[in-house]
Amino acid sequence: MINPKEIRKAFPIFENNPNLIYFDNTATTQKPRQVIEKIKEVYEKYYANIHRGVYKISEISSEEYENSHKLVADFIKCK
């Protein structure tokens, strides 16, 4: 069974605003810690155009982008 209290722990916004009840997802969706950390990593280490550049950080960005497709497909059990 899904435990909302456990899910909230993954979202720093709720740590900083413990009484927040957020229903504005059509405008902005809150991000879990893992997403925030990955975005920070990308911006700090290899933020570049995907599938366009012939330089190292563009190649890394392209690989990460393609890997994310596989991770999502595996998660939702899709080919």
CSV table of N, CA and C in Angstrom, one decimal:
chain,number,residue,atom,x,y,z
A,1,MET,N,0.8,-1.2,0.0
A,1,MET,CA,0.0,0.0,0.0
A,1,MET,C,0.9,1.3,0.0
A,2,ILE,N,0.4,2.3,-0.7
A,2,ILE,CA,1.2,3.5,-0.8
A,2,ILE,C,1.0,4.3,0.5
A,3,ASN,N,2.1,4.8,1.1
A,3,ASN,CA,2.1,5.5,2.3
A,3,ASN,C,2.5,7.0,1.9
A,4,PRO,N,1.5,7.9,2.0
A,4,PRO,CA,1.8,9.3,1.6
A,4,PRO,C,2.9,10.0,2.4
A,5,LYS,N,3.0,9.6,3.7
A,5,LYS,CA,4.0,10.2,4.6
A,5,LYS,C,5.4,9.8,4.1
A,6,GLU,N,5.5,8.6,3.6
A,6,GLU,CA,6.8,8.1,3.1
A,6,GLU,C,7.2,8.8,1.8
A,7,ILE,N,6.2,9.0,1.0
A,7,ILE,CA,6.4,9.7,-0.3
A,7,ILE,C,6.8,11.1,-0.1
A,8,ARG,N,6.2,11.8,0.8
A,8,ARG,CA,6.5,13.2,1.1
A,8,ARG,C,8.0,13.4,1.5
A,9,LYS,N,8.6,12.4,2.1
A,9,LYS,CA,10.0,12.4,2.6
A,9,LYS,C,10.9,12.6,1.4
A,10,ALA,N,10.5,12.2,0.2
A,10,ALA,CA,11.4,12.3,-1.0
A,10,ALA,C,11.4,13.7,-1.6
A,11,PHE,N,10.5,14.6,-1.1
A,11,PHE,CA,10.3,15.9,-1.7
A,11,PHE,C,10.8,17.0,-0.6
A,12,PRO,N,11.9,17.7,-0.9
A,12,PRO,CA,12.4,18.7,0.0
A,12,PRO,C,11.4,19.8,0.3
A,13,ILE,N,10.6,20.1,-0.6
A,13,ILE,CA,9.6,21.2,-0.4
A,13,ILE,C,8.8,21.0,0.8
A,14,PHE,N,8.4,19.7,1.1
A,14,PHE,CA,7.6,19.4,2.2
A,14,PHE,C,8.4,19.4,3.5
A,15,GLU,N,9.7,19.2,3.4
A,15,GLU,CA,10.5,19.3,4.6
A,15,GLU,C,10.6,20.8,5.1
A,16,ASN,N,10.7,21.6,4.1
A,16,ASN,CA,10.8,23.1,4.3
A,16,ASN,C,9.4,23.7,4.6
A,17,ASN,N,8.4,23.1,4.2
A,17,ASN,CA,7.0,23.5,4.4
A,17,ASN,C,6.1,22.4,4.9
A,18,PRO,N,6.3,21.9,6.1
A,18,PRO,CA,5.6,20.7,6.6
A,18,PRO,C,4.1,20.7,6.5
A,19,ASN,N,3.5,21.8,6.5
A,19,ASN,CA,2.0,21.9,6.5
A,19,ASN,C,1.5,22.1,5.1
A,20,LEU,N,2.4,22.1,4.1
A,20,LEU,CA,1.9,22.4,2.7
A,20,LEU,C,1.1,21.2,2.1
A,21,ILE,N,0.0,21.6,1.6
A,21,ILE,CA,-0.8,20.7,0.8
A,21,ILE,C,-0.8,21.3,-0.6
A,22,TYR,N,-0.3,20.6,-1.6
A,22,TYR,CA,0.0,21.2,-2.9
A,22,TYR,C,-0.9,20.6,-4.0
A,23,PHE,N,-1.8,21.5,-4.6
A,23,PHE,CA,-2.7,21.0,-5.6
A,23,PHE,C,-2.5,21.7,-6.9
A,24,ASP,N,-1.4,22.4,-7.1
A,24,ASP,CA,-1.2,23.3,-8.3
A,24,ASP,C,-0.3,22.6,-9.3
A,25,ASN,N,-0.5,21.2,-9.5
A,25,ASN,CA,0.4,20.5,-10.4
A,25,ASN,C,0.2,20.8,-11.8
A,26,THR,N,-0.9,21.4,-12.2
A,26,THR,CA,-1.0,21.7,-13.6
A,26,THR,C,-0.1,22.9,-14.0
A,27,ALA,N,0.3,23.7,-13.1
A,27,ALA,CA,1.2,24.8,-13.3
A,27,ALA,C,2.7,24.4,-13.1
A,28,THR,N,2.9,23.8,-12.0
A,28,THR,CA,4.3,23.4,-11.6
A,28,THR,C,4.2,22.2,-10.7
A,29,THR,N,5.0,21.2,-11.1
A,29,THR,CA,5.0,19.9,-10.3
A,29,THR,C,6.2,20.0,-9.4
A,30,GLN,N,6.1,19.6,-8.1
A,30,GLN,CA,7.2,19.6,-7.2
A,30,GLN,C,8.1,18.4,-7.6
A,31,LYS,N,9.4,18.5,-7.3
A,31,LYS,CA,10.4,17.5,-7.7
A,31,LYS,C,10.9,16.8,-6.5
A,32,PRO,N,11.0,15.5,-6.6
A,32,PRO,CA,11.7,14.7,-5.6
A,32,PRO,C,13.2,15.0,-5.5
A,33,ARG,N,13.8,14.7,-4.4
A,33,ARG,CA,15.2,14.9,-4.2
A,33,ARG,C,16.1,14.4,-5.3
A,34,GLN,N,15.7,13.2,-5.8
A,34,GLN,CA,16.5,12.5,-6.8
A,34,GLN,C,16.6,13.3,-8.1
A,35,VAL,N,15.4,13.9,-8.5
A,35,VAL,CA,15.4,14.8,-9.7
A,35,VAL,C,16.1,16.0,-9.5
A,36,ILE,N,16.0,16.7,-8.3
A,36,ILE,CA,16.7,17.9,-8.0
A,36,ILE,C,18.2,17.6,-8.1
A,37,GLU,N,18.7,16.5,-7.5
A,37,GLU,CA,20.1,16.2,-7.5
A,37,GLU,C,20.6,15.9,-8.9
A,38,LYS,N,19.8,15.3,-9.8
A,38,LYS,CA,20.2,15.0,-11.1
A,38,LYS,C,20.3,16.3,-12.0
A,39,ILE,N,19.3,17.1,-11.8
A,39,ILE,CA,19.3,18.4,-12.5
A,39,ILE,C,20.6,19.2,-12.1
A,40,LYS,N,20.9,19.2,-10.9
A,40,LYS,CA,22.1,19.9,-10.4
A,40,LYS,C,23.3,19.4,-11.0
A,41,GLU,N,23.4,18.0,-11.0
A,41,GLU,CA,24.6,17.3,-11.7
A,41,GLU,C,24.7,17.7,-13.1
A,42,VAL,N,23.6,17.7,-13.9
A,42,VAL,CA,23.7,18.0,-15.3
A,42,VAL,C,24.1,19.5,-15.5
A,43,TYR,N,23.5,20.4,-14.8
A,43,TYR,CA,23.9,21.8,-14.9
A,43,TYR,C,25.4,22.1,-14.5
A,44,GLU,N,25.9,21.3,-13.6
A,44,GLU,CA,27.2,21.6,-13.1
A,44,GLU,C,28.3,20.9,-13.9
A,45,LYS,N,27.9,19.7,-14.6
A,45,LYS,CA,29.0,18.9,-15.2
A,45,LYS,C,28.9,18.7,-16.7
A,46,TYR,N,27.7,18.7,-17.3
A,46,TYR,CA,27.7,18.4,-18.7
A,46,TYR,C,26.4,18.9,-19.4
A,47,TYR,N,26.0,20.1,-19.0
A,47,TYR,CA,24.8,20.7,-19.6
A,47,TYR,C,25.2,21.1,-21.1
A,48,ALA,N,24.6,20.5,-22.0
A,48,ALA,CA,24.8,20.8,-23.5
A,48,ALA,C,23.7,20.3,-24.3
A,49,ASN,N,23.7,20.7,-25.6
A,49,ASN,CA,22.7,20.1,-26.5
A,49,ASN,C,22.8,18.6,-26.7
A,50,ILE,N,21.7,17.9,-26.8
A,50,ILE,CA,21.8,16.5,-27.0
A,50,ILE,C,21.7,16.3,-28.5
A,51,HIS,N,22.4,15.2,-29.0
A,51,HIS,CA,22.3,14.8,-30.4
A,51,HIS,C,22.8,15.8,-31.4
A,52,ARG,N,23.5,16.8,-30.9
A,52,ARG,CA,23.9,17.9,-31.9
A,52,ARG,C,25.4,18.2,-31.8
A,53,GLY,N,26.0,18.0,-30.7
A,53,GLY,CA,27.4,18.4,-30.6
A,53,GLY,C,28.3,17.2,-30.8
A,54,VAL,N,29.6,17.5,-31.2
A,54,VAL,CA,30.6,16.5,-31.3
A,54,VAL,C,31.7,16.7,-30.3
A,55,TYR,N,31.3,17.3,-29.2
A,55,TYR,CA,32.2,17.6,-28.1
A,55,TYR,C,31.8,16.7,-26.9
A,56,LYS,N,32.7,16.5,-26.0
A,56,LYS,CA,32.5,15.5,-24.9
A,56,LYS,C,31.2,15.7,-24.1
A,57,ILE,N,30.9,17.0,-23.6
A,57,ILE,CA,29.8,17.1,-22.7
A,57,ILE,C,28.5,17.0,-23.5
A,58,SER,N,28.5,17.2,-24.8
A,58,SER,CA,27.3,17.0,-25.6
A,58,SER,C,27.1,15.5,-25.7
A,59,GLU,N,28.1,14.7,-25.9
A,59,GLU,CA,28.0,13.3,-26.0
A,59,GLU,C,27.5,12.7,-24.7
A,60,ILE,N,28.0,13.2,-23.5
A,60,ILE,CA,27.6,12.7,-22.2
A,60,ILE,C,26.1,13.1,-22.0
A,61,SER,N,25.7,14.3,-22.4
A,61,SER,CA,24.3,14.7,-22.3
A,61,SER,C,23.4,13.7,-23.1
A,62,SER,N,23.8,13.4,-24.3
A,62,SER,CA,23.1,12.5,-25.2
A,62,SER,C,22.9,11.1,-24.6
A,63,GLU,N,24.0,10.6,-24.0
A,63,GLU,CA,24.0,9.3,-23.4
A,63,GLU,C,23.0,9.3,-22.2
A,64,GLU,N,23.1,10.3,-21.4
A,64,GLU,CA,22.2,10.4,-20.2
A,64,GLU,C,20.8,10.5,-20.7
A,65,TYR,N,20.5,11.3,-21.7
A,65,TYR,CA,19.1,11.4,-22.2
A,65,TYR,C,18.6,10.0,-22.7
A,66,GLU,N,19.4,9.3,-23.5
A,66,GLU,CA,19.0,8.0,-24.0
A,66,GLU,C,18.9,7.0,-22.8
A,67,ASN,N,19.7,7.1,-21.8
A,67,ASN,CA,19.6,6.2,-20.7
A,67,ASN,C,18.4,6.4,-19.9
A,68,SER,N,17.9,7.7,-19.8
A,68,SER,CA,16.7,8.0,-19.1
A,68,SER,C,15.5,7.4,-19.8
A,69,HIS,N,15.5,7.3,-21.1
A,69,HIS,CA,14.4,6.6,-21.8
A,69,HIS,C,14.4,5.1,-21.3
A,70,LYS,N,15.5,4.5,-21.3
A,70,LYS,CA,15.5,3.1,-20.8
A,70,LYS,C,15.1,2.9,-19.4
A,71,LEU,N,15.5,3.8,-18.5
A,71,LEU,CA,15.1,3.7,-17.1
A,71,LEU,C,13.6,3.8,-17.0
A,72,VAL,N,13.0,4.8,-17.7
A,72,VAL,CA,11.5,5.0,-17.7
A,72,VAL,C,10.8,3.8,-18.2
A,73,ALA,N,11.3,3.3,-19.4
A,73,ALA,CA,10.7,2.1,-20.0
A,73,ALA,C,10.7,0.9,-19.1
A,74,ASP,N,11.9,0.7,-18.4
A,74,ASP,CA,11.9,-0.4,-17.5
A,74,ASP,C,11.0,-0.2,-16.3
A,75,PHE,N,10.9,1.0,-15.8
A,75,PHE,CA,10.0,1.3,-14.7
A,75,PHE,C,8.6,1.0,-15.0
A,76,ILE,N,8.1,1.4,-16.2
A,76,ILE,CA,6.7,1.2,-16.6
A,76,ILE,C,6.5,-0.1,-17.3
A,77,LYS,N,7.6,-0.9,-17.4
A,77,LYS,CA,7.5,-2.2,-18.1
A,77,LYS,C,7.1,-2.1,-19.5
A,78,CYS,N,7.8,-1.3,-20.3
A,78,CYS,CA,7.5,-1.0,-21.7
A,78,CYS,C,8.8,-1.3,-22.5
A,79,LYS,N,8.6,-1.6,-23.7
A,79,LYS,CA,9.8,-1.9,-24.6
A,79,LYS,C,10.4,-0.6,-25.1
